[in-house]
Amino acid sequence: AGKQYLQQWPQEDEESYAYRLQTSTLFNAFARTVNNMASKPFSEPIKWTDIDSTVEEWFDNIDMQGRNLHVFAQEVFKTGLAYGLTHVLVDYPKTTAPDGTPLAPTLADERAIGARPYLVHVKPSSVLGWISDKVNGAEVLTQLRIMESVTVADGEFGTANIEQVRVLTPGAWQIYRVNAKGDWVLFDEGSTSLTTIPRVTFYTKRTGFMQALPPLSDLADLNI
């Protein structure tokens, strides 16, 4: 960006300015402040009471990615400080084959294969859009569209990262991927037993439903 962010001093020749530009660094005060603020509420491990023993067992690996509840919550809080809001989705492994045959017909079968609810941190940059409606005077989310990056097999030894869009509605979900023609088409779909979209939005500076402003935007502008 050059002179847009690092101004040239009066009577500073171009050679001197070019040298100063090459040796200048940015002290990222915004990121440091976010990190410091996000760490303070989590200086001690999270404590809980009156939690079902089965659910408590999930806390050591709350996202099925190896992170415990404490680490997961700190990441959610940190993202909320940076962007003004962030989202947590409750997901569940797919327990049916492509032809619709149940892989785990009973609860005991589901537990045997390790199927159980887990949390997914959906950052605001991944939310493509949403639809809401008034239900009994309350605004309720009726559709949520999320951009995801997934790893798939590529040949005998390789892998590839591809993008897909997950569309969530009460009681159903769809996944769209780009085909060979470059069009977004339905790749997979299914149903759930839920009457709502299982997501919670964490706000730090709410301006409306599913909308917020970064609470430290002034610091970010000053930093630049």
JSON list of C-alpha atoms in Angstrom, two decimals:
[
{"chain": "A", "resi": 1, "resn": "ALA", "atom": "CA", "xyz": [0.00, 0.00, 0.00]},
{"chain": "A", "resi": 2, "resn": "GLY", "atom": "CA", "xyz": [3.07, 2.24, 0.32]},
{"chain": "A", "resi": 3, "resn": "LYS", "atom": "CA", "xyz": [2.24, 5.87, 0.97]},
{"chain": "A", "resi": 4, "resn": "GLN", "atom": "CA", "xyz": [-1.44, 5.08, 1.67]},
{"chain": "A", "resi": 5, "resn": "TYR", "atom": "CA", "xyz": [-0.45, 3.86, 5.17]},
{"chain": "A", "resi": 6, "resn": "LEU", "atom": "CA", "xyz": [3.19, 4.96, 5.55]},
{"chain": "A", "resi": 7, "resn": "GLN", "atom": "CA", "xyz": [3.29, 8.63, 4.69]},
{"chain": "A", "resi": 8, "resn": "GLN", "atom": "CA", "xyz": [6.35, 10.25, 3.21]},
{"chain": "A", "resi": 9, "resn": "TRP", "atom": "CA", "xyz": [7.82, 12.99, 5.39]},
{"chain": "A", "resi": 10, "resn": "PRO", "atom": "CA", "xyz": [8.17, 16.55, 4.05]},
{"chain": "A", "resi": 11, "resn": "GLN", "atom": "CA", "xyz": [11.50, 16.95, 2.23]},
{"chain": "A", "resi": 12, "resn": "GLU", "atom": "CA", "xyz": [12.16, 13.17, 2.49]},
{"chain": "A", "resi": 13, "resn": "ASP", "atom": "CA", "xyz": [13.70, 12.05, -0.80]},
{"chain": "A", "resi": 14, "resn": "GLU", "atom": "CA", "xyz": [12.43, 8.95, -2.59]},
{"chain": "A", "resi": 15, "resn": "GLU", "atom": "CA", "xyz": [15.52, 6.86, -1.81]},
{"chain": "A", "resi": 16, "resn": "SER", "atom": "CA", "xyz": [15.24, 7.52, 1.92]},
{"chain": "A", "resi": 17, "resn": "TYR", "atom": "CA", "xyz": [11.51, 6.84, 1.87]},
{"chain": "A", "resi": 18, "resn": "ALA", "atom": "CA", "xyz": [11.99, 3.58, -0.03]},
{"chain": "A", "resi": 19, "resn": "TYR", "atom": "CA", "xyz": [14.54, 2.43, 2.58]},
{"chain": "A", "resi": 20, "resn": "ARG", "atom": "CA", "xyz": [12.21, 3.37, 5.45]},
{"chain": "A", "resi": 21, "resn": "LEU", "atom": "CA", "xyz": [9.34, 1.54, 3.75]},
{"chain": "A", "resi": 22, "resn": "GLN", "atom": "CA", "xyz": [11.41, -1.63, 3.40]},
{"chain": "A", "resi": 23, "resn": "THR", "atom": "CA", "xyz": [12.49, -1.61, 7.04]},
{"chain": "A", "resi": 24, "resn": "SER", "atom": "CA", "xyz": [9.17, -0.58, 8.62]},
{"chain": "A", "resi": 25, "resn": "THR", "atom": "CA", "xyz": [7.10, -3.13, 10.52]},
{"chain": "A", "resi": 26, "resn": "LEU", "atom": "CA", "xyz": [3.57, -3.08, 11.92]},
{"chain": "A", "resi": 27, "resn": "PHE", "atom": "CA", "xyz": [3.07, -3.66, 15.62]},
{"chain": "A", "resi": 28, "resn": "ASN", "atom": "CA", "xyz": [-0.22, -5.54, 15.57]},
{"chain": "A", "resi": 29, "resn": "ALA", "atom": "CA", "xyz": [-1.81, -3.93, 18.61]},
{"chain": "A", "resi": 30, "resn": "PHE", "atom": "CA", "xyz": [-5.28, -5.07, 17.54]},
{"chain": "A", "resi": 31, "resn": "ALA", "atom": "CA", "xyz": [-4.42, -8.79, 17.54]},
{"chain": "A", "resi": 32, "resn": "ARG", "atom": "CA", "xyz": [-2.46, -8.47, 20.78]},
{"chain": "A", "resi": 33, "resn": "THR", "atom": "CA", "xyz": [-5.36, -6.72, 22.50]},
{"chain": "A", "resi": 34, "resn": "VAL", "atom": "CA", "xyz": [-7.86, -9.33, 21.30]},
{"chain": "A", "resi": 35, "resn": "ASN", "atom": "CA", "xyz": [-5.61, -12.16, 22.48]},
{"chain": "A", "resi": 36, "resn": "ASN", "atom": "CA", "xyz": [-5.06, -10.56, 25.89]},
{"chain": "A", "resi": 37, "resn": "MET", "atom": "CA", "xyz": [-8.73, -9.78, 26.45]},
{"chain": "A", "resi": 38, "resn": "ALA", "atom": "CA", "xyz": [-9.80, -13.25, 25.33]},
{"chain": "A", "resi": 39, "resn": "SER", "atom": "CA", "xyz": [-7.38, -14.98, 27.68]},
{"chain": "A", "resi": 40, "resn": "LYS", "atom": "CA", "xyz": [-8.44, -13.20, 30.89]},
{"chain": "A", "resi": 41, "resn": "PRO", "atom": "CA", "xyz": [-11.85, -14.89, 31.38]},
{"chain": "A", "resi": 42, "resn": "PHE", "atom": "CA", "xyz": [-10.15, -18.25, 30.82]},
{"chain": "A", "resi": 43, "resn": "SER", "atom": "CA", "xyz": [-7.23, -17.86, 33.19]},
{"chain": "A", "resi": 44, "resn": "GLU", "atom": "CA", "xyz": [-8.74, -20.73, 35.19]},
{"chain": "A", "resi": 45, "resn": "PRO", "atom": "CA", "xyz": [-10.40, -23.88, 33.83]},
{"chain": "A", "resi": 46, "resn": "ILE", "atom": "CA", "xyz": [-14.12, -23.73, 33.14]},
{"chain": "A", "resi": 47, "resn": "LYS", "atom": "CA", "xyz": [-16.27, -25.11, 35.93]},
{"chain": "A", "resi": 48, "resn": "TRP", "atom": "CA", "xyz": [-19.81, -26.44, 35.65]},
{"chain": "A", "resi": 49, "resn": "THR", "atom": "CA", "xyz": [-22.57, -27.83, 37.86]},
{"chain": "A", "resi": 50, "resn": "ASP", "atom": "CA", "xyz": [-25.69, -29.93, 37.35]},
{"chain": "A", "resi": 51, "resn": "ILE", "atom": "CA", "xyz": [-24.50, -31.42, 34.06]},
{"chain": "A", "resi": 52, "resn": "ASP", "atom": "CA", "xyz": [-25.61, -34.85, 32.92]},
{"chain": "A", "resi": 53, "resn": "SER", "atom": "CA", "xyz": [-22.76, -37.33, 33.32]},
{"chain": "A", "resi": 54, "resn": "THR", "atom": "CA", "xyz": [-23.03, -38.45, 29.69]},
{"chain": "A", "resi": 55, "resn": "VAL", "atom": "CA", "xyz": [-22.72, -34.88, 28.43]},
{"chain": "A", "resi": 56, "resn": "GLU", "atom": "CA", "xyz": [-19.83, -34.21, 30.82]},
{"chain": "A", "resi": 57, "resn": "GLU", "atom": "CA", "xyz": [-17.86, -36.98, 29.15]},
{"chain": "A", "resi": 58, "resn": "TRP", "atom": "CA", "xyz": [-17.99, -35.03, 25.88]},
{"chain": "A", "resi": 59, "resn": "PHE", "atom": "CA", "xyz": [-16.26, -31.96, 27.36]},
{"chain": "A", "resi": 60, "resn": "ASP", "atom": "CA", "xyz": [-12.76, -33.40, 26.91]},
{"chain": "A", "resi": 61, "resn": "ASN", "atom": "CA", "xyz": [-13.36, -33.52, 23.14]},
{"chain": "A", "resi": 62, "resn": "ILE", "atom": "CA", "xyz": [-16.25, -31.17, 22.61]},
{"chain": "A", "resi": 63, "resn": "ASP", "atom": "CA", "xyz": [-15.71, -30.64, 18.86]},
{"chain": "A", "resi": 64, "resn": "MET", "atom": "CA", "xyz": [-14.56, -34.16, 17.89]},
{"chain": "A", "resi": 65, "resn": "GLN", "atom": "CA", "xyz": [-11.29, -32.50, 16.85]},
{"chain": "A", "resi": 66, "resn": "GLY", "atom": "CA", "xyz": [-9.46, -33.00, 20.14]},
{"chain": "A", "resi": 67, "resn": "ARG", "atom": "CA", "xyz": [-10.26, -29.66, 21.77]},
{"chain": "A", "resi": 68, "resn": "ASN", "atom": "CA", "xyz": [-11.81, -29.57, 25.22]},
{"chain": "A", "resi": 69, "resn": "LEU", "atom": "CA", "xyz": [-14.61, -27.23, 26.26]},
{"chain": "A", "resi": 70, "resn": "HIS", "atom": "CA", "xyz": [-12.20, -24.68, 27.79]},
{"chain": "A", "resi": 71, "resn": "VAL", "atom": "CA", "xyz": [-10.12, -24.29, 24.62]},
{"chain": "A", "resi": 72, "resn": "PHE", "atom": "CA", "xyz": [-13.19, -24.29, 22.39]},
{"chain": "A", "resi": 73, "resn": "ALA", "atom": "CA", "xyz": [-14.94, -21.59, 24.45]},
{"chain": "A", "resi": 74, "resn": "GLN", "atom": "CA", "xyz": [-11.85, -19.37, 24.44]},
{"chain": "A", "resi": 75, "resn": "GLU", "atom": "CA", "xyz": [-11.67, -19.54, 20.65]},
{"chain": "A", "resi": 76, "resn": "VAL", "atom": "CA", "xyz": [-15.35, -18.61, 20.38]},
{"chain": "A", "resi": 77, "resn": "PHE", "atom": "CA", "xyz": [-14.85, -15.67, 22.75]},
{"chain": "A", "resi": 78, "resn": "LYS", "atom": "CA", "xyz": [-11.77, -14.49, 20.87]},
{"chain": "A", "resi": 79, "resn": "THR", "atom": "CA", "xyz": [-13.56, -14.53, 17.51]},
{"chain": "A", "resi": 80, "resn": "GLY", "atom": "CA", "xyz": [-16.52, -12.71, 19.02]},
{"chain": "A", "resi": 81, "resn": "LEU", "atom": "CA", "xyz": [-14.22, -9.94, 20.27]},
{"chain": "A", "resi": 82, "resn": "ALA", "atom": "CA", "xyz": [-12.62, -9.58, 16.85]},
{"chain": "A", "resi": 83, "resn": "TYR", "atom": "CA", "xyz": [-15.76, -9.59, 14.72]},
{"chain": "A", "resi": 84, "resn": "GLY", "atom": "CA", "xyz": [-18.60, -8.63, 17.06]},
{"chain": "A", "resi": 85, "resn": "LEU", "atom": "CA", "xyz": [-20.28, -12.02, 16.84]},
{"chain": "A", "resi": 86, "resn": "THR", "atom": "CA", "xyz": [-19.66, -15.66, 16.05]},
{"chain": "A", "resi": 87, "resn": "HIS", "atom": "CA", "xyz": [-21.71, -18.84, 15.98]},
{"chain": "A", "resi": 88, "resn": "VAL", "atom": "CA", "xyz": [-21.73, -22.31, 17.55]},
{"chain": "A", "resi": 89, "resn": "LEU", "atom": "CA", "xyz": [-23.52, -25.12, 15.77]},
{"chain": "A", "resi": 90, "resn": "VAL", "atom": "CA", "xyz": [-24.49, -28.43, 17.34]},
{"chain": "A", "resi": 91, "resn": "ASP", "atom": "CA", "xyz": [-23.86, -31.17, 14.78]},
{"chain": "A", "resi": 92, "resn": "TYR", "atom": "CA", "xyz": [-24.16, -34.95, 14.70]},
{"chain": "A", "resi": 93, "resn": "PRO", "atom": "CA", "xyz": [-22.32, -37.55, 12.60]},
{"chain": "A", "resi": 94, "resn": "LYS", "atom": "CA", "xyz": [-24.22, -38.98, 9.66]},
{"chain": "A", "resi": 95, "resn": "THR", "atom": "CA", "xyz": [-25.57, -42.40, 10.66]},
{"chain": "A", "resi": 96, "resn": "THR", "atom": "CA", "xyz": [-27.10, -43.51, 7.37]},
{"chain": "A", "resi": 97, "resn": "ALA", "atom": "CA", "xyz": [-25.54, -45.05, 4.26]},
{"chain": "A", "resi": 98, "resn": "PRO", "atom": "CA", "xyz": [-25.85, -43.34, 0.84]},
{"chain": "A", "resi": 99, "resn": "ASP", "atom": "CA", "xyz": [-28.87, -45.52, 0.08]},
{"chain": "A", "resi": 100, "resn": "GLY", "atom": "CA", "xyz": [-30.57, -44.45, 3.31]},
{"chain": "A", "resi": 101, "resn": "THR", "atom": "CA", "xyz": [-29.85, -47.62, 5.25]},
{"chain": "A", "resi": 102, "resn": "PRO", "atom": "CA", "xyz": [-29.29, -46.86, 8.97]},
{"chain": "A", "resi": 103, "resn": "LEU", "atom": "CA", "xyz": [-25.73, -47.52, 10.08]},
{"chain": "A", "resi": 104, "resn": "ALA", "atom": "CA", "xyz": [-26.77, -47.43, 13.73]},
{"chain": "A", "resi": 105, "resn": "PRO", "atom": "CA", "xyz": [-30.45, -48.42, 14.13]},
{"chain": "A", "resi": 106, "resn": "THR", "atom": "CA", "xyz": [-30.44, -48.15, 17.92]},
{"chain": "A", "resi": 107, "resn": "LEU", "atom": "CA", "xyz": [-28.98, -45.79, 20.52]},
{"chain": "A", "resi": 108, "resn": "ALA", "atom": "CA", "xyz": [-26.65, -48.58, 21.64]},
{"chain": "A", "resi": 109, "resn": "ASP", "atom": "CA", "xyz": [-25.40, -48.94, 18.05]},
{"chain": "A", "resi": 110, "resn": "GLU", "atom": "CA", "xyz": [-24.77, -45.19, 17.83]},
{"chain": "A", "resi": 111, "resn": "ARG", "atom": "CA", "xyz": [-22.75, -45.24, 21.03]},
{"chain": "A", "resi": 112, "resn": "ALA", "atom": "CA", "xyz": [-20.82, -48.27, 19.78]},
{"chain": "A", "resi": 113, "resn": "ILE", "atom": "CA", "xyz": [-19.61, -46.36, 16.70]},
{"chain": "A", "resi": 114, "resn": "GLY", "atom": "CA", "xyz": [-18.95, -43.20, 18.73]},
{"chain": "A", "resi": 115, "resn": "ALA", "atom": "CA", "xyz": [-21.81, -41.16, 17.26]},
{"chain": "A", "resi": 116, "resn": "ARG", "atom": "CA", "xyz": [-22.79, -38.30, 19.56]},
{"chain": "A", "resi": 117, "resn": "PRO", "atom": "CA", "xyz": [-23.48, -34.55, 19.38]},
{"chain": "A", "resi": 118, "resn": "TYR", "atom": "CA", "xyz": [-20.50, -32.20, 19.04]},
{"chain": "A", "resi": 119, "resn": "LEU", "atom": "CA", "xyz": [-19.92, -28.48, 18.67]},
{"chain": "A", "resi": 120, "resn": "VAL", "atom": "CA", "xyz": [-18.79, -26.68, 15.51]},
{"chain": "A", "resi": 121, "resn": "HIS", "atom": "CA", "xyz": [-17.43, -23.14, 15.63]},
{"chain": "A", "resi": 122, "resn": "VAL", "atom": "CA", "xyz": [-18.87, -21.31, 12.62]},
{"chain": "A", "resi": 123, "resn": "LYS", "atom": "CA", "xyz": [-16.96, -18.07, 12.13]},
{"chain": "A", "resi": 124, "resn": "PRO", "atom": "CA", "xyz": [-18.86, -15.08, 10.72]},
{"chain": "A", "resi": 125, "resn": "SER", "atom": "CA", "xyz": [-16.78, -15.10, 7.54]},
{"chain": "A", "resi": 126, "resn": "SER", "atom": "CA", "xyz": [-18.19, -18.57, 6.77]},
{"chain": "A", "resi": 127, "resn": "VAL", "atom": "CA", "xyz": [-21.84, -17.48, 6.94]},
{"chain": "A", "resi": 128, "resn": "LEU", "atom": "CA", "xyz": [-23.07, -16.75, 3.42]},
{"chain": "A", "resi": 129, "resn": "GLY", "atom": "CA", "xyz": [-26.55, -15.72, 4.48]},
{"chain": "A", "resi": 130, "resn": "TRP", "atom": "CA", "xyz": [-29.65, -16.56, 6.45]},
{"chain": "A", "resi": 131, "resn": "ILE", "atom": "CA", "xyz": [-33.43, -16.23, 6.52]},
{"chain": "A", "resi": 132, "resn": "SER", "atom": "CA", "xyz": [-35.45, -15.51, 9.64]},
{"chain": "A", "resi": 133, "resn": "ASP", "atom": "CA", "xyz": [-39.12, -15.21, 10.47]},
{"chain": "A", "resi": 134, "resn": "LYS", "atom": "CA", "xyz": [-41.30, -13.98, 13.33]},
{"chain": "A", "resi": 135, "resn": "VAL", "atom": "CA", "xyz": [-42.71, -16.86, 15.38]},
{"chain": "A", "resi": 136, "resn": "ASN", "atom": "CA", "xyz": [-44.91, -15.93, 18.34]},
{"chain": "A", "resi": 137, "resn": "GLY", "atom": "CA", "xyz": [-43.32, -12.51, 18.40]},
{"chain": "A", "resi": 138, "resn": "ALA", "atom": "CA", "xyz": [-39.73, -13.79, 18.40]},
{"chain": "A", "resi": 139, "resn": "GLU", "atom": "CA", "xyz": [-37.33, -13.71, 15.45]},
{"chain": "A", "resi": 140, "resn": "VAL", "atom": "CA", "xyz": [-36.37, -17.28, 14.59]},
{"chain": "A", "resi": 141, "resn": "LEU", "atom": "CA", "xyz": [-33.75, -18.55, 12.18]},
{"chain": "A", "resi": 142, "resn": "THR", "atom": "CA", "xyz": [-35.39, -20.57, 9.38]},
{"chain": "A", "resi": 143, "resn": "GLN", "atom": "CA", "xyz": [-32.43, -21.01, 7.02]},
{"chain": "A", "resi": 144, "resn": "LEU", "atom": "CA", "xyz": [-28.65, -20.80, 7.43]},
{"chain": "A", "resi": 145, "resn": "ARG", "atom": "CA", "xyz": [-26.12, -21.07, 4.59]},
{"chain": "A", "resi": 146, "resn": "ILE", "atom": "CA", "xyz": [-22.52, -21.89, 5.51]},
{"chain": "A", "resi": 147, "resn": "MET", "atom": "CA", "xyz": [-19.40, -22.12, 3.31]},
{"chain": "A", "resi": 148, "resn": "GLU", "atom": "CA", "xyz": [-17.19, -25.05, 4.28]},
{"chain": "A", "resi": 149, "resn": "SER", "atom": "CA", "xyz": [-13.84, -26.44, 3.18]},
{"chain": "A", "resi": 150, "resn": "VAL", "atom": "CA", "xyz": [-13.59, -30.23, 3.27]},
{"chain": "A", "resi": 151, "resn": "THR", "atom": "CA", "xyz": [-10.78, -32.65, 2.50]},
{"chain": "A", "resi": 152, "resn": "VAL", "atom": "CA", "xyz": [-11.53, -35.44, 0.03]},
{"chain": "A", "resi": 153, "resn": "ALA", "atom": "CA", "xyz": [-9.48, -38.27, -1.46]},
{"chain": "A", "resi": 154, "resn": "ASP", "atom": "CA", "xyz": [-7.58, -37.37, -4.64]},
{"chain": "A", "resi": 155, "resn": "GLY", "atom": "CA", "xyz": [-6.06, -40.42, -6.29]},
{"chain": "A", "resi": 156, "resn": "GLU", "atom": "CA", "xyz": [-4.47, -43.31, -4.49]},
{"chain": "A", "resi": 157, "resn": "PHE", "atom": "CA", "xyz": [-2.32, -41.26, -2.11]},
{"chain": "A", "resi": 158, "resn": "GLY", "atom": "CA", "xyz": [-3.40, -37.64, -2.37]},
{"chain": "A", "resi": 159, "resn": "THR", "atom": "CA", "xyz": [-6.05, -35.40, -0.90]},
{"chain": "A", "resi": 160, "resn": "ALA", "atom": "CA", "xyz": [-7.71, -32.21, -2.09]},
{"chain": "A", "resi": 161, "resn": "ASN", "atom": "CA", "xyz": [-9.54, -29.39, -0.37]},
{"chain": "A", "resi": 162, "resn": "ILE", "atom": "CA", "xyz": [-12.86, -28.44, -1.93]},
{"chain": "A", "resi": 163, "resn": "GLU", "atom": "CA", "xyz": [-15.51, -25.90, -1.00]},
{"chain": "A", "resi": 164, "resn": "GLN", "atom": "CA", "xyz": [-19.10, -26.78, -0.33]},
{"chain": "A", "resi": 165, "resn": "VAL", "atom": "CA", "xyz": [-22.18, -24.92, 0.89]},
{"chain": "A", "resi": 166, "resn": "ARG", "atom": "CA", "xyz": [-24.24, -26.39, 3.72]},
{"chain": "A", "resi": 167, "resn": "VAL", "atom": "CA", "xyz": [-27.85, -25.23, 3.89]},
{"chain": "A", "resi": 168, "resn": "LEU", "atom": "CA", "xyz": [-29.62, -25.80, 7.20]},
{"chain": "A", "resi": 169, "resn": "THR", "atom": "CA", "xyz": [-33.36, -25.57, 7.77]},
{"chain": "A", "resi": 170, "resn": "PRO", "atom": "CA", "xyz": [-35.45, -26.85, 10.68]},
{"chain": "A", "resi": 171, "resn": "GLY", "atom": "CA", "xyz": [-35.48, -30.63, 10.34]},
{"chain": "A", "resi": 172, "resn": "ALA", "atom": "CA", "xyz": [-33.33, -30.82, 7.18]},
{"chain": "A", "resi": 173, "resn": "TRP", "atom": "CA", "xyz": [-29.94, -30.12, 5.62]},
{"chain": "A", "resi": 174, "resn": "GLN", "atom": "CA", "xyz": [-28.48, -30.00, 2.11]},
{"chain": "A", "resi": 175, "resn": "ILE", "atom": "CA", "xyz": [-24.90, -29.85, 0.79]},
{"chain": "A", "resi": 176, "resn": "TYR", "atom": "CA", "xyz": [-24.07, -28.22, -2.55]},
{"chain": "A", "resi": 177, "resn": "ARG", "atom": "CA", "xyz": [-20.84, -28.62, -4.52]},
{"chain": "A", "resi": 178, "resn": "VAL", "atom": "CA", "xyz": [-19.57, -27.35, -7.86]},
{"chain": "A", "resi": 179, "resn": "ASN", "atom": "CA", "xyz": [-19.84, -29.86, -10.72]},
{"chain": "A", "resi": 180, "resn": "ALA", "atom": "CA", "xyz": [-17.61, -30.21, -13.78]},
{"chain": "A", "resi": 181, "resn": "LYS", "atom": "CA", "xyz": [-19.56, -27.44, -15.54]},
{"chain": "A", "resi": 182, "resn": "GLY", "atom": "CA", "xyz": [-18.91, -25.01, -12.71]},
{"chain": "A", "resi": 183, "resn": "ASP", "atom": "CA", "xyz": [-22.50, -25.03, -11.44]},
{"chain": "A", "resi": 184, "resn": "TRP", "atom": "CA", "xyz": [-23.52, -25.44, -7.81]},
{"chain": "A", "resi": 185, "resn": "VAL", "atom": "CA", "xyz": [-25.60, -28.62, -7.57]},
{"chain": "A", "resi": 186, "resn": "LEU", "atom": "CA", "xyz": [-27.08, -30.68, -4.76]},
{"chain": "A", "resi": 187, "resn": "PHE", "atom": "CA", "xyz": [-24.49, -33.19, -3.54]},
{"chain": "A", "resi": 188, "resn": "ASP", "atom": "CA", "xyz": [-26.15, -34.67, -0.44]},
{"chain": "A", "resi": 189, "resn": "GLU", "atom": "CA", "xyz": [-29.13, -34.10, 1.80]},
{"chain": "A", "resi": 190, "resn": "GLY", "atom": "CA", "xyz": [-30.85, -35.49, 4.85]},
{"chain": "A", "resi": 191, "resn": "SER", "atom": "CA", "xyz": [-33.28, -34.87, 7.66]},
{"chain": "A", "resi": 192, "resn": "THR", "atom": "CA", "xyz": [-33.09, -34.43, 11.42]},
{"chain": "A", "resi": 193, "resn": "SER", "atom": "CA", "xyz": [-35.52, -34.79, 14.29]},
{"chain": "A", "resi": 194, "resn": "LEU", "atom": "CA", "xyz": [-35.09, -31.13, 15.29]},
{"chain": "A", "resi": 195, "resn": "THR", "atom": "CA", "xyz": [-37.70, -28.43, 14.87]},
{"chain": "A", "resi": 196, "resn": "THR", "atom": "CA", "xyz": [-35.11, -25.63, 15.00]},
{"chain": "A", "resi": 197, "resn": "ILE", "atom": "CA", "xyz": [-31.65, -24.94, 13.57]},
{"chain": "A", "resi": 198, "resn": "PRO", "atom": "CA", "xyz": [-29.28, -25.95, 16.40]},
{"chain": "A", "resi": 199, "resn": "ARG", "atom": "CA", "xyz": [-27.10, -22.85, 16.47]},
{"chain": "A", "resi": 200, "resn": "VAL", "atom": "CA", "xyz": [-26.29, -20.23, 19.09]},
{"chain": "A", "resi": 201, "resn": "THR", "atom": "CA", "xyz": [-24.89, -16.82, 18.15]},
{"chain": "A", "resi": 202, "resn": "PHE", "atom": "CA", "xyz": [-22.50, -15.18, 20.61]},
{"chain": "A", "resi": 203, "resn": "TYR", "atom": "CA", "xyz": [-22.54, -11.37, 20.40]},
{"chain": "A", "resi": 204, "resn": "THR", "atom": "CA", "xyz": [-20.10, -8.83, 21.80]},
{"chain": "A", "resi": 205, "resn": "LYS", "atom": "CA", "xyz": [-21.61, -5.77, 20.07]},
{"chain": "A", "resi": 206, "resn": "ARG", "atom": "CA", "xyz": [-24.99, -6.72, 18.70]},
{"chain": "A", "resi": 207, "resn": "THR", "atom": "CA", "xyz": [-26.74, -4.39, 16.25]},
{"chain": "A", "resi": 208, "resn": "GLY", "atom": "CA", "xyz": [-29.54, -6.73, 15.20]},
{"chain": "A", "resi": 209, "resn": "PHE", "atom": "CA", "xyz": [-30.51, -10.35, 14.65]},
{"chain": "A", "resi": 210, "resn": "MET", "atom": "CA", "xyz": [-27.40, -12.15, 13.34]},
{"chain": "A", "resi": 211, "resn": "GLN", "atom": "CA", "xyz": [-25.72, -8.73, 12.97]},
{"chain": "A", "resi": 212, "resn": "ALA", "atom": "CA", "xyz": [-22.99, -6.98, 14.97]},
{"chain": "A", "resi": 213, "resn": "LEU", "atom": "CA", "xyz": [-20.08, -4.56, 14.79]},
{"chain": "A", "resi": 214, "resn": "PRO", "atom": "CA", "xyz": [-16.50, -5.33, 15.90]},
{"chain": "A", "resi": 215, "resn": "PRO", "atom": "CA", "xyz": [-16.20, -3.77, 19.38]},
{"chain": "A", "resi": 216, "resn": "LEU", "atom": "CA", "xyz": [-12.52, -2.95, 18.80]},
{"chain": "A", "resi": 217, "resn": "SER", "atom": "CA", "xyz": [-12.89, -1.48, 15.32]},
{"chain": "A", "resi": 218, "resn": "ASP", "atom": "CA", "xyz": [-11.56, 1.91, 16.50]},
{"chain": "A", "resi": 219, "resn": "LEU", "atom": "CA", "xyz": [-8.35, 0.22, 17.66]},
{"chain": "A", "resi": 220, "resn": "ALA", "atom": "CA", "xyz": [-8.03, -1.60, 14.33]},
{"chain": "A", "resi": 221, "resn": "ASP", "atom": "CA", "xyz": [-8.40, 1.70, 12.42]},
{"chain": "A", "resi": 222, "resn": "LEU", "atom": "CA", "xyz": [-5.87, 3.40, 14.69]},
{"chain": "A", "resi": 223, "resn": "ASN", "atom": "CA", "xyz": [-3.48, 0.49, 14.26]},
{"chain": "A", "resi": 224, "resn": "ILE", "atom": "CA", "xyz": [-3.61, 0.86, 10.48]}
]
